[in-house]
XYZ file of C-alpha atoms in Angstrom:
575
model
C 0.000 0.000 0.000
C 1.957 3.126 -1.316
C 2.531 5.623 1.903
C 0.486 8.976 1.494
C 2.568 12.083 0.642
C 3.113 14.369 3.538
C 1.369 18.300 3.412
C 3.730 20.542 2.037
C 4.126 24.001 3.933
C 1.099 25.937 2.290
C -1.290 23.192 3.306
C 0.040 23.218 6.775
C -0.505 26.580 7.378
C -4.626 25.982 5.837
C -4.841 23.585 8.466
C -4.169 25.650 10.948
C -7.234 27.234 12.564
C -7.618 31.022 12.338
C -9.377 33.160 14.743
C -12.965 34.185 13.867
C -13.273 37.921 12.554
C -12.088 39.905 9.559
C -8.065 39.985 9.430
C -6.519 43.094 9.592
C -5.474 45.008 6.371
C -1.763 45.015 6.298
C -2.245 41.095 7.114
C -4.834 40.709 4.429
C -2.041 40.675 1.424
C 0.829 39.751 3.598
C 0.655 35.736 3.447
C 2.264 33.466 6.444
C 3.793 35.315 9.321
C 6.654 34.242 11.091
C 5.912 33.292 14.903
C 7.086 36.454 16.870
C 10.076 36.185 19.035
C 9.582 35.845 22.906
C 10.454 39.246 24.511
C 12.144 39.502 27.062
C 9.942 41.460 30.309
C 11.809 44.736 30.851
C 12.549 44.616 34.144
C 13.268 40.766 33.878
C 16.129 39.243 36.322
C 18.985 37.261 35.290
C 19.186 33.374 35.393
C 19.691 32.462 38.989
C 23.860 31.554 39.527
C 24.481 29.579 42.690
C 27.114 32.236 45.287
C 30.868 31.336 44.983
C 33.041 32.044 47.833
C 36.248 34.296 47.383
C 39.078 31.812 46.856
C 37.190 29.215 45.755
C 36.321 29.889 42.326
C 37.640 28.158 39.352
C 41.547 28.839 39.156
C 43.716 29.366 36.287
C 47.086 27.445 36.124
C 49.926 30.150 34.961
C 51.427 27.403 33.358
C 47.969 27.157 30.775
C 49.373 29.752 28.517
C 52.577 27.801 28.338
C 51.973 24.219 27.760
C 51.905 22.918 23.529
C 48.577 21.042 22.525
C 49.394 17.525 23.674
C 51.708 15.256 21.888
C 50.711 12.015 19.649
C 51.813 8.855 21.184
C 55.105 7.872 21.503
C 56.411 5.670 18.729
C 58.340 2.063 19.029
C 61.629 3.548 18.675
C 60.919 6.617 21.313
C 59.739 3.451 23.801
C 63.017 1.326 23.222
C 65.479 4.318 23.767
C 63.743 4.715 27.208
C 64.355 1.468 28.150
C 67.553 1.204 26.778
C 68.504 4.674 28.860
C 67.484 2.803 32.018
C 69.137 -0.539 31.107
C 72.846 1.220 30.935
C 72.559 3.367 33.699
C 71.682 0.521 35.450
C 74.750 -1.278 34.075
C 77.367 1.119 34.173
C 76.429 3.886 36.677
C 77.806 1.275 39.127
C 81.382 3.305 40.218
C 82.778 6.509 39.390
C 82.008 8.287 36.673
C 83.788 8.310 33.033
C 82.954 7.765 29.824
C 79.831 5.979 30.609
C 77.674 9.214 30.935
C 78.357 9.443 27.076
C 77.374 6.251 26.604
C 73.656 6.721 28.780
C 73.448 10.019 26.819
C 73.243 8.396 23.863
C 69.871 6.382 23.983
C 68.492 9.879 25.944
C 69.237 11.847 22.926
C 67.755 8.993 20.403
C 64.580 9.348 22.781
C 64.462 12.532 22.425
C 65.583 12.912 19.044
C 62.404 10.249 18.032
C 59.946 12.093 20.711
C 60.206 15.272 18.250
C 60.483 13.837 14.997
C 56.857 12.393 15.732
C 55.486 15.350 16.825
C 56.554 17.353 13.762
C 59.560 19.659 15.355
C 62.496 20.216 13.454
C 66.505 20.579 14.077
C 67.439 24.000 14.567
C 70.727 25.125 14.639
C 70.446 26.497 18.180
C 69.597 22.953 18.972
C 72.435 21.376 17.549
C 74.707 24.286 19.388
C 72.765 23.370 22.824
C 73.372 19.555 22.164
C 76.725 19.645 21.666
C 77.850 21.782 24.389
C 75.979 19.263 26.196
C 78.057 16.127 25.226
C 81.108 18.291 24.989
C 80.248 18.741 29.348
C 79.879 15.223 29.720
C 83.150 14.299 28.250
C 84.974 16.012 31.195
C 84.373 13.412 33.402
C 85.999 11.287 31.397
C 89.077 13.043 31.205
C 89.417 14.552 34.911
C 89.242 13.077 38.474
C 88.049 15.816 40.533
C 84.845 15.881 41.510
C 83.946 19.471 41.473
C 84.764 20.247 38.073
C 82.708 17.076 36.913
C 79.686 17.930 39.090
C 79.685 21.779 37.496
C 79.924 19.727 34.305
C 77.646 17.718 34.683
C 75.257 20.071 35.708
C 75.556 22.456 32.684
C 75.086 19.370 30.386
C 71.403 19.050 31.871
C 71.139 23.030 31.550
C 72.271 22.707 27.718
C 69.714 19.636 27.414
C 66.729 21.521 28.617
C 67.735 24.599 26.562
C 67.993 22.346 23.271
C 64.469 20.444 24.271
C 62.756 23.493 24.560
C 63.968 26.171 22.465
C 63.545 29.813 22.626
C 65.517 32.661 22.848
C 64.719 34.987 25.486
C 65.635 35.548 29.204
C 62.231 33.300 30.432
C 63.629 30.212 28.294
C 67.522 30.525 29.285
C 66.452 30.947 33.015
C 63.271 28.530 33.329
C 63.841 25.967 30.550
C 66.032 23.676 33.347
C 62.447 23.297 35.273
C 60.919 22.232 32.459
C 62.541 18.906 32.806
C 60.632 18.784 35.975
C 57.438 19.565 34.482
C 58.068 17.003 31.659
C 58.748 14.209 34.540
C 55.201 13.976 35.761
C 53.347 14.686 32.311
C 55.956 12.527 30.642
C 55.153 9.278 32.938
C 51.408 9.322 31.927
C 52.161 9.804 28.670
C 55.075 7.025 28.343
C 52.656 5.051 29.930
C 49.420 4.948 28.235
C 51.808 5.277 24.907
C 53.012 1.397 26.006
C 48.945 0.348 26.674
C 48.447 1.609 23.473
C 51.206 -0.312 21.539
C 50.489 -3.363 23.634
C 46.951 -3.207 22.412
C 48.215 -2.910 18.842
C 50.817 -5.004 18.583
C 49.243 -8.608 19.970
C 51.144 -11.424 18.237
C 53.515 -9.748 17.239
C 55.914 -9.200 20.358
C 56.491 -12.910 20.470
C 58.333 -13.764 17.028
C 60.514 -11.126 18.074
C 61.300 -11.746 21.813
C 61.935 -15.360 21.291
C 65.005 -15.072 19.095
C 66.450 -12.572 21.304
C 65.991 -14.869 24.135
C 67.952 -17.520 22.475
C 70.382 -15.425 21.542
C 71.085 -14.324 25.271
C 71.274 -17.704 26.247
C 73.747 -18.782 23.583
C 76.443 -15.970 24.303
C 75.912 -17.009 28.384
C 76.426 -20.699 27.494
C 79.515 -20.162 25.321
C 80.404 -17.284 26.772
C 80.780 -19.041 30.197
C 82.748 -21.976 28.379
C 85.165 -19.950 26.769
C 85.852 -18.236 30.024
C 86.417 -21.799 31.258
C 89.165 -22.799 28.632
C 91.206 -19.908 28.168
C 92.343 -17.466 31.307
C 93.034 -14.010 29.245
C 89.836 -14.488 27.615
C 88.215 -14.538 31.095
C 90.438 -11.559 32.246
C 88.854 -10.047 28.585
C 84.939 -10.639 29.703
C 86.129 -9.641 33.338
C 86.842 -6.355 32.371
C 84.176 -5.282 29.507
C 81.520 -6.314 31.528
C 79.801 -5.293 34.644
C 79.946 -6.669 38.446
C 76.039 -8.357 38.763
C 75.354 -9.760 41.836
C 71.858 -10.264 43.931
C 73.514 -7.996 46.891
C 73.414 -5.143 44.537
C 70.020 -5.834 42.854
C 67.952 -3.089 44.714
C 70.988 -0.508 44.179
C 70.892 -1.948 40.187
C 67.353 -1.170 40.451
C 67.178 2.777 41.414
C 69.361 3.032 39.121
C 67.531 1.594 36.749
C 64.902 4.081 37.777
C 66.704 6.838 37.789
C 67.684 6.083 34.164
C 63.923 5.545 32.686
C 62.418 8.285 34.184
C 65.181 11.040 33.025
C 64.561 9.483 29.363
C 61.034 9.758 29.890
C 61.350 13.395 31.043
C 63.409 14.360 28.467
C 61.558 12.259 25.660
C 58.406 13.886 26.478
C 60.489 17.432 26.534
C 61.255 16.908 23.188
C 57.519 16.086 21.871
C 55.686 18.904 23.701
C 58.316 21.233 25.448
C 56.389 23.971 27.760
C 56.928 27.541 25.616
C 58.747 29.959 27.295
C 58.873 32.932 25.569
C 54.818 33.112 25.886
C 55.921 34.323 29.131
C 55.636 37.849 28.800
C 57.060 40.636 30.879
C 55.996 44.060 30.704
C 58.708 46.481 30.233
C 58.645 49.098 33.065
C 57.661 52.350 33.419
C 59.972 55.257 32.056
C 61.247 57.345 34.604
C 62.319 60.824 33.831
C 65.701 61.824 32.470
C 66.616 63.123 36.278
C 65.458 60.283 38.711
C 67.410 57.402 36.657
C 69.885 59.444 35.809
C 71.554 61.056 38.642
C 72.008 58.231 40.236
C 74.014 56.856 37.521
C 75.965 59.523 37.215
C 76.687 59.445 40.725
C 77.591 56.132 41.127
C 79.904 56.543 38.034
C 81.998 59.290 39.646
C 82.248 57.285 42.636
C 83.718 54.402 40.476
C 85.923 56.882 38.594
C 87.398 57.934 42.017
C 88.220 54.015 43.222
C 89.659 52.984 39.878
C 91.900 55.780 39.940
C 92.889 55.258 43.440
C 93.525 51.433 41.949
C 95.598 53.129 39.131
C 97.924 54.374 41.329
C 98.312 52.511 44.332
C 97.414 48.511 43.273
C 99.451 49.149 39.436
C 102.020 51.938 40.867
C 104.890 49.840 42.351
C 105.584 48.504 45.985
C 106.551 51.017 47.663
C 103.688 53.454 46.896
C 101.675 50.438 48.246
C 103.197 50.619 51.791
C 103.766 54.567 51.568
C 99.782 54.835 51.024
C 98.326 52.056 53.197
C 101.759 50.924 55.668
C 100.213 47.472 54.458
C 102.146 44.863 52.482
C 101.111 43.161 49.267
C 99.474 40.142 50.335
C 97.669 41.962 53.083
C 96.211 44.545 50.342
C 95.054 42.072 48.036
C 93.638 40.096 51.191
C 91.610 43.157 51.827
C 89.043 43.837 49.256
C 88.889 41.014 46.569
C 85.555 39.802 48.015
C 84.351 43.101 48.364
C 85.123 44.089 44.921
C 83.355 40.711 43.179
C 80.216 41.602 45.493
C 80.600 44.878 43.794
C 80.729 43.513 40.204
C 77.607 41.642 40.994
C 75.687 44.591 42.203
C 76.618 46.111 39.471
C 74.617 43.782 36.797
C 71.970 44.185 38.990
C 72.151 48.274 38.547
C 72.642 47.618 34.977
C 69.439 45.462 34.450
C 67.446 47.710 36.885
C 68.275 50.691 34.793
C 67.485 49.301 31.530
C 64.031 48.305 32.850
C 63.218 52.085 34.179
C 65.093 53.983 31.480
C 63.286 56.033 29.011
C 63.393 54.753 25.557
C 61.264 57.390 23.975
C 63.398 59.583 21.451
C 66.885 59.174 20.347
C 68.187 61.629 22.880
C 66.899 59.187 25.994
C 68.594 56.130 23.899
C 71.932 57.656 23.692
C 72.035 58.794 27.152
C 71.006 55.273 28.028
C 73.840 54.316 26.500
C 76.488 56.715 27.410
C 76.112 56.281 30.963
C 75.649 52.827 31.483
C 78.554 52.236 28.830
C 80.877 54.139 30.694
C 79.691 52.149 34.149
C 80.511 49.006 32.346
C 84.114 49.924 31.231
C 84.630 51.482 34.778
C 83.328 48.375 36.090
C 85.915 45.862 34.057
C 88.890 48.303 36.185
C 87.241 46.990 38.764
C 87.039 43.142 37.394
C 91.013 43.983 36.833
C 91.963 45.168 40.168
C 90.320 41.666 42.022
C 91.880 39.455 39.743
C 95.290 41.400 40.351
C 94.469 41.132 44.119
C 94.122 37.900 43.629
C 97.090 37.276 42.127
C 99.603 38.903 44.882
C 97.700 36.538 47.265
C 97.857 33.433 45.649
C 101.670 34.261 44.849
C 101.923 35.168 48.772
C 99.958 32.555 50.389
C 99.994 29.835 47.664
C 96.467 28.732 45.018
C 93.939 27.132 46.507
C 90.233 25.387 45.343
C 88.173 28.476 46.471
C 91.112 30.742 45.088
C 90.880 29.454 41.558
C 86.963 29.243 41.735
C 86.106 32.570 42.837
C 88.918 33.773 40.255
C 87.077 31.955 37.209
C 83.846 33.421 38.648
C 85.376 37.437 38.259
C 87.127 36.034 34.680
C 83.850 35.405 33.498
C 81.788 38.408 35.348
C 84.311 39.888 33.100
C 83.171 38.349 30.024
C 79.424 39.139 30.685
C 80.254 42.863 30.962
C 81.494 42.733 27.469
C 78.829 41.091 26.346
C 76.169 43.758 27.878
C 78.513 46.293 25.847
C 78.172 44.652 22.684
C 74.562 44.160 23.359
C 74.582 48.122 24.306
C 76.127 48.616 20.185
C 74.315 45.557 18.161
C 71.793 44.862 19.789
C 70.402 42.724 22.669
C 68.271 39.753 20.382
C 70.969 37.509 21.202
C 72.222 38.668 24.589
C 70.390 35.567 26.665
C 71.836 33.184 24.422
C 75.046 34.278 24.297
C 75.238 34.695 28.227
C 74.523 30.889 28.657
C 76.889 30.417 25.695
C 79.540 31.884 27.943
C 78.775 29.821 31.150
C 78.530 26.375 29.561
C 82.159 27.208 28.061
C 83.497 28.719 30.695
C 81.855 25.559 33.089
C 83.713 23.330 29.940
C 87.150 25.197 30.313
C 87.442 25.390 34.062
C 87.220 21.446 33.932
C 89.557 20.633 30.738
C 92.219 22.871 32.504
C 91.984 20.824 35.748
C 91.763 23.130 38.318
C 93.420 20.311 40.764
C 96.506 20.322 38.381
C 96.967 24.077 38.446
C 97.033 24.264 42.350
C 99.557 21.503 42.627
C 101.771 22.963 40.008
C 101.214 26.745 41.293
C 102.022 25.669 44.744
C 105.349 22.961 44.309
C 106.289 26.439 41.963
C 105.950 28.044 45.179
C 107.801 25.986 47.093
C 111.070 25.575 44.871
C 110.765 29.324 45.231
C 110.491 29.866 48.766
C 110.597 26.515 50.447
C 107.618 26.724 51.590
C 104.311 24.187 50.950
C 101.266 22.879 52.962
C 101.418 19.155 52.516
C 98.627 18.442 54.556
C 96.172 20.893 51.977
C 97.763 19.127 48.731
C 97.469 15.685 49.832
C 93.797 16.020 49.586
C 93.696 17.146 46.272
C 92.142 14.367 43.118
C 94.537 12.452 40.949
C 94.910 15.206 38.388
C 97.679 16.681 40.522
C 99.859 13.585 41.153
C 102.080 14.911 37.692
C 102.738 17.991 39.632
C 103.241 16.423 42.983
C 105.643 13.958 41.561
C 108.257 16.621 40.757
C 108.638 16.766 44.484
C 111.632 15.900 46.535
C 111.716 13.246 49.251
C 110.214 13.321 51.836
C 107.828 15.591 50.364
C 106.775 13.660 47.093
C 105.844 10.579 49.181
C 103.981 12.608 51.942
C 101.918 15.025 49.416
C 100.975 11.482 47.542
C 100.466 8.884 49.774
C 97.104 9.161 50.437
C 95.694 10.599 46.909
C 97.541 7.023 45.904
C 95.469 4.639 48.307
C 92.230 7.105 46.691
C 93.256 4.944 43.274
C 91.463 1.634 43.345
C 93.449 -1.169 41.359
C 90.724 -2.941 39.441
C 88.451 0.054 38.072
C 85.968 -0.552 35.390
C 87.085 1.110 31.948
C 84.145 3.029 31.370
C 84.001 4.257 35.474
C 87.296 5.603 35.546
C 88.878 9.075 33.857
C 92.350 9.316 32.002
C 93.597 11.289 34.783
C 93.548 8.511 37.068
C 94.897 6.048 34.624
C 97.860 8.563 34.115
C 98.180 9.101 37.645
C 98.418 5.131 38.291
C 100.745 4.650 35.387
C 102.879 7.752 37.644
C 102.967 6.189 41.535
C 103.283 2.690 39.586
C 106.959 3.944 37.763
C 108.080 5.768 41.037
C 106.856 3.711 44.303
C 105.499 6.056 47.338
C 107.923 5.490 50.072
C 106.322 6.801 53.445
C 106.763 5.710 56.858
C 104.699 7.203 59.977
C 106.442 10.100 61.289
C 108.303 11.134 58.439
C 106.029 13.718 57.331
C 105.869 15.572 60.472
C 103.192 16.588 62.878
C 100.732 18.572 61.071
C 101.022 22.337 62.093
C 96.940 22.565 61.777
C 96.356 20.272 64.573
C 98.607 22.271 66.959
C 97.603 25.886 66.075
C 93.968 25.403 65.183
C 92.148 22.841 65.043
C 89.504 24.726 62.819
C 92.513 25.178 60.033
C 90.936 26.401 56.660
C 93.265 27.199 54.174
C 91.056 30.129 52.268
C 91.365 32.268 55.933
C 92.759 35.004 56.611
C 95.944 34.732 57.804
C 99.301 32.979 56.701
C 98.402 29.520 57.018
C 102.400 28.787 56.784
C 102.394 30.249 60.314
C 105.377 32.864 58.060
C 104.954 36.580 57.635
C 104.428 37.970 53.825
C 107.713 37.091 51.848
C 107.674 40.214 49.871
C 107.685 42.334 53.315
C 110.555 44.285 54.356
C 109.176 44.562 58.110
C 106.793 42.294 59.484
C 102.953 44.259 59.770
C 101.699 41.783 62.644
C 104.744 42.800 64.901
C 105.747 39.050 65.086
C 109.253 38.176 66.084
């Protein structure tokens, strides 16, 4: 039975009943009206909205603005380098430290390296800059002994690694992009995570054709492998050495580290799919100031470093004599004076100069060149200054001998140095790439300071010392890392034996190859030609026990218990 044809529009509107009565006129020839709108009462109220207590409304994370859309799953080869990460650190981050941070770098950076190929981000050159600053850090390990050199280093690399995962070029991403990595920890593990679910879901079947054979294959090289060792001694010696201790007593240590491995891939895996993006981080520039209230203090403070650097001029750089004619003090004590005084004031000093640049007015040319003029003259007043601690420094290290804390706060100056140039240059090109070239400076200054070997330069500066003036603080040098036995060996007897014997019972025998540096190897190599030869007593009783029990060798004071050797008269009024 065919289905009857619905009314069309017309015959709907005939069907509807129409009030009784003759229709108006302008309705008469008008045809269909629409239905009228529902108005809206005049004094109508707004929709009822339940109260919301202060504090307790809906909040806004600042970090909204800065976090990428989220990421596509991570691929096969993003999943392996994670595990692989975690496998070798749990391997070889069993000892000291070497060239096996290279090694558990590399399946990091293939993570990483995967993680952003997926998600569509390309290779910069800033990136590749970033990266390999980073590996260049992590090879210093591997050549020096010391640990506070490799722990600078090492720190650095991570900087470098967060600055290549996330980009950017402004201040926000040079000074926040390290707590990214943080960020990229927690989102990272749910995302590794339901990434795995996802490809274990997908890939049913087909883990087992590839598992097996890799099973077998471990259990052929341990059967052989085992038998071989068996039959032939240096071939056992061979395995011995390439591979790692594994035993159950060090399964839960195996295990962290194992841990500790993963989850730094998976933060920095997940860093490189959807890094957070600093530069939407906007600061407002601050308000201009007039020409008089930023600039008379400048001004001001200018003169009063015009009158200290010429005072430095002439007394520090004008001869000995005019030193003790002008302050009755002698070298040593001079330079003891005011080094730490004068790096606080380099400090304050970037402070003033970023302060300034925030406040000054940037309105015509006239403001801009003012800017300029005054705050270019503070910097080259302030690198006199920069040059008068370093040459403190120097007449006390060649007084009282080099020390860690010498050398560290003097690389600190060198490169407060180097920044002030770079605000300069940034003052005359430009400052686009000021924040980049800033961190450029500290990762190679952080990469210098280590390749030098600070430890090295102490021993050699102070046995320098001692052929000069027979003097030398055994007790301070023996505690120094194996980068300074080379220096320590030129030595005389008794001395040689007594400054090495105990950085040679620091040097274990049997170290793996991949937890050990070539400084120690060197150093071994060293005490192995030319046997330490120390018996109790023959050293001496330590002066630091009798006088002060407290002894620090970066004091004040002559720790030699001797008055300055460049001193005519003695300024303490000692015998």
């Amino acid at each position: 039975m065919p289905k009857p044809a619905e009314p069309n529009a017309a015959e709907q509107q005939a069907s509807v009943p129409q009030p009784a009565g003759p229709r108006p006129a302008a309705q008469q020839h008008a045809g269909p009206q629409p239905p009228h709108p529902q108005r809206q009462a005049p004094y109508a109220h707004p929709a009822y909205q339940p109260w919301v207590p202060p504090g307790q409304g809906p909040v806004h994370n600042p970090l909204d603005k800065l976090r990428p859309p989220a990421p596509a799953r991570a691929t096969s080869p993003t999943l392996w380098a994670i595990v692989a990460t975690g496998l070798l650190t749990a391997l070889l981050l069993d000892g000291g430290l070497g060239v096996n941070l290279l090694i558990i770098a590399v399946p990091a950076i293939l993570a990483a390296g995967f993680a952003a190929r997926a998600a569509g981000r390309r290779l910069r050159p800033w990136t590749l800059v970033w990266a390999l600053g980073g590996l260049a850090l992590l090879a210093v390990p591997a050549l020096v002994d010391a640990g506070w050199p490799t722990f600078l280093a090492i720190v650095s690399a991570l900087a470098l690694t967060a600055f290549a995962l996330h980009g950017g070029r402004g201040w926000p991403s040079v000074l926040f992009s390290p707590f990214g990595l943080v960020h990229s920890l927690g989102t990272g593990t749910v995302w590794t995570w339901q990434s795995v679910r996802a490809r274990a879901e997908g890939s049913r079947g087909r883990v087992g054709p590839v598992l097996r054979p890799l099973l077998v294959a471990v259990v052929l090289l341990v059967v052989f492998g085992a038998l071989f060792a068996g039959a032939d001694a240096a071939f056992a010696d061979l395995l011995g050495s390439l591979m790692p201790d594994i035993s159950l007593v060090q399964a839960p240590w195996r295990f962290a580290l194992f841990l500790l491995g993963l989850f730094g891939a998976i933060a920095v895996a997940r860093a490189g799919a959807a890094p957070l993006r600093w530069d939407r981080m906007a600061f407002s520039p601050g308000r201009a100031r007039a020409r008089l209230e930023w600039a008379l203090p400048l001004v001001v403070l200018n003169l009063l470093f015009a009158a200290f650097n010429a005072v430095q001029l002439t007394v520090l750089f004008g001869g000995y004599d005019k030193v003790l004619k002008v302050t009755g003090l002698t070298y040593s004590a001079y330079a003891r004076q005011g080094f730490w005084q004068l790096l606080i004031a380099t400090l304050l000093t970037l402070v003033v100069i970023g302060l300034a640049l925030r406040w000054a007015p940037r309105s015509d040319a006239r403001d801009r060149t003012l800017v300029r003029s005054v705050l270019g003259a503070l910097c080259v007043m302030t690198l006199v200054v920069v040059a008068s601690a370093l040459r403190r420094m120097d007449l006390y290290v060649d007084a009282y001998g080099l020390t860690r804390l010498r050398i560290s706060v003097t690389a600190m100056e060198i490169w407060l140095g180097v920044v002030i140039l770079l605000i300069m240059a940034a003052g005359v090109f430009g400052a686009r790439l000021l924040p980049r070239a800033v961190a450029v400076s500290a990762a190679a200054a952080v990469l210098g300071f280590g390749l030098i070997s600070p430890d090295a330069i102490i021993a050699e500066s102070n046995v320098d010392r001692y052929e000069r003036t027979k003097k030398i603080d055994l007790d301070y040098l023996d505690g120094l890392s194996a980068d300074a036995v080379p220096a320590l060996d030129r030595l005389p007897e008794p001395q040689r034996s007594c400054a090495l014997v105990d950085i040679g019972n620091r040097l274990i025998a049997d170290e793996s190859w991949y937890g050990t540096s070539w400084s120690r190897e060197r150093a071994k190599d060293i005490l192995a030609d030319r046997k330490v030869h120390w018996t109790p007593g023959a050293c001496g009783t330590k002066d630091r026990d009798v006088i002060d029990d407290d002894y620090d060798p970066d004091s004040e004071g002559d720790p030699y218990g001797t008055t300055d050797p460049y001193a005519t008269t003695d300024p303490y009024g000692a015998p």
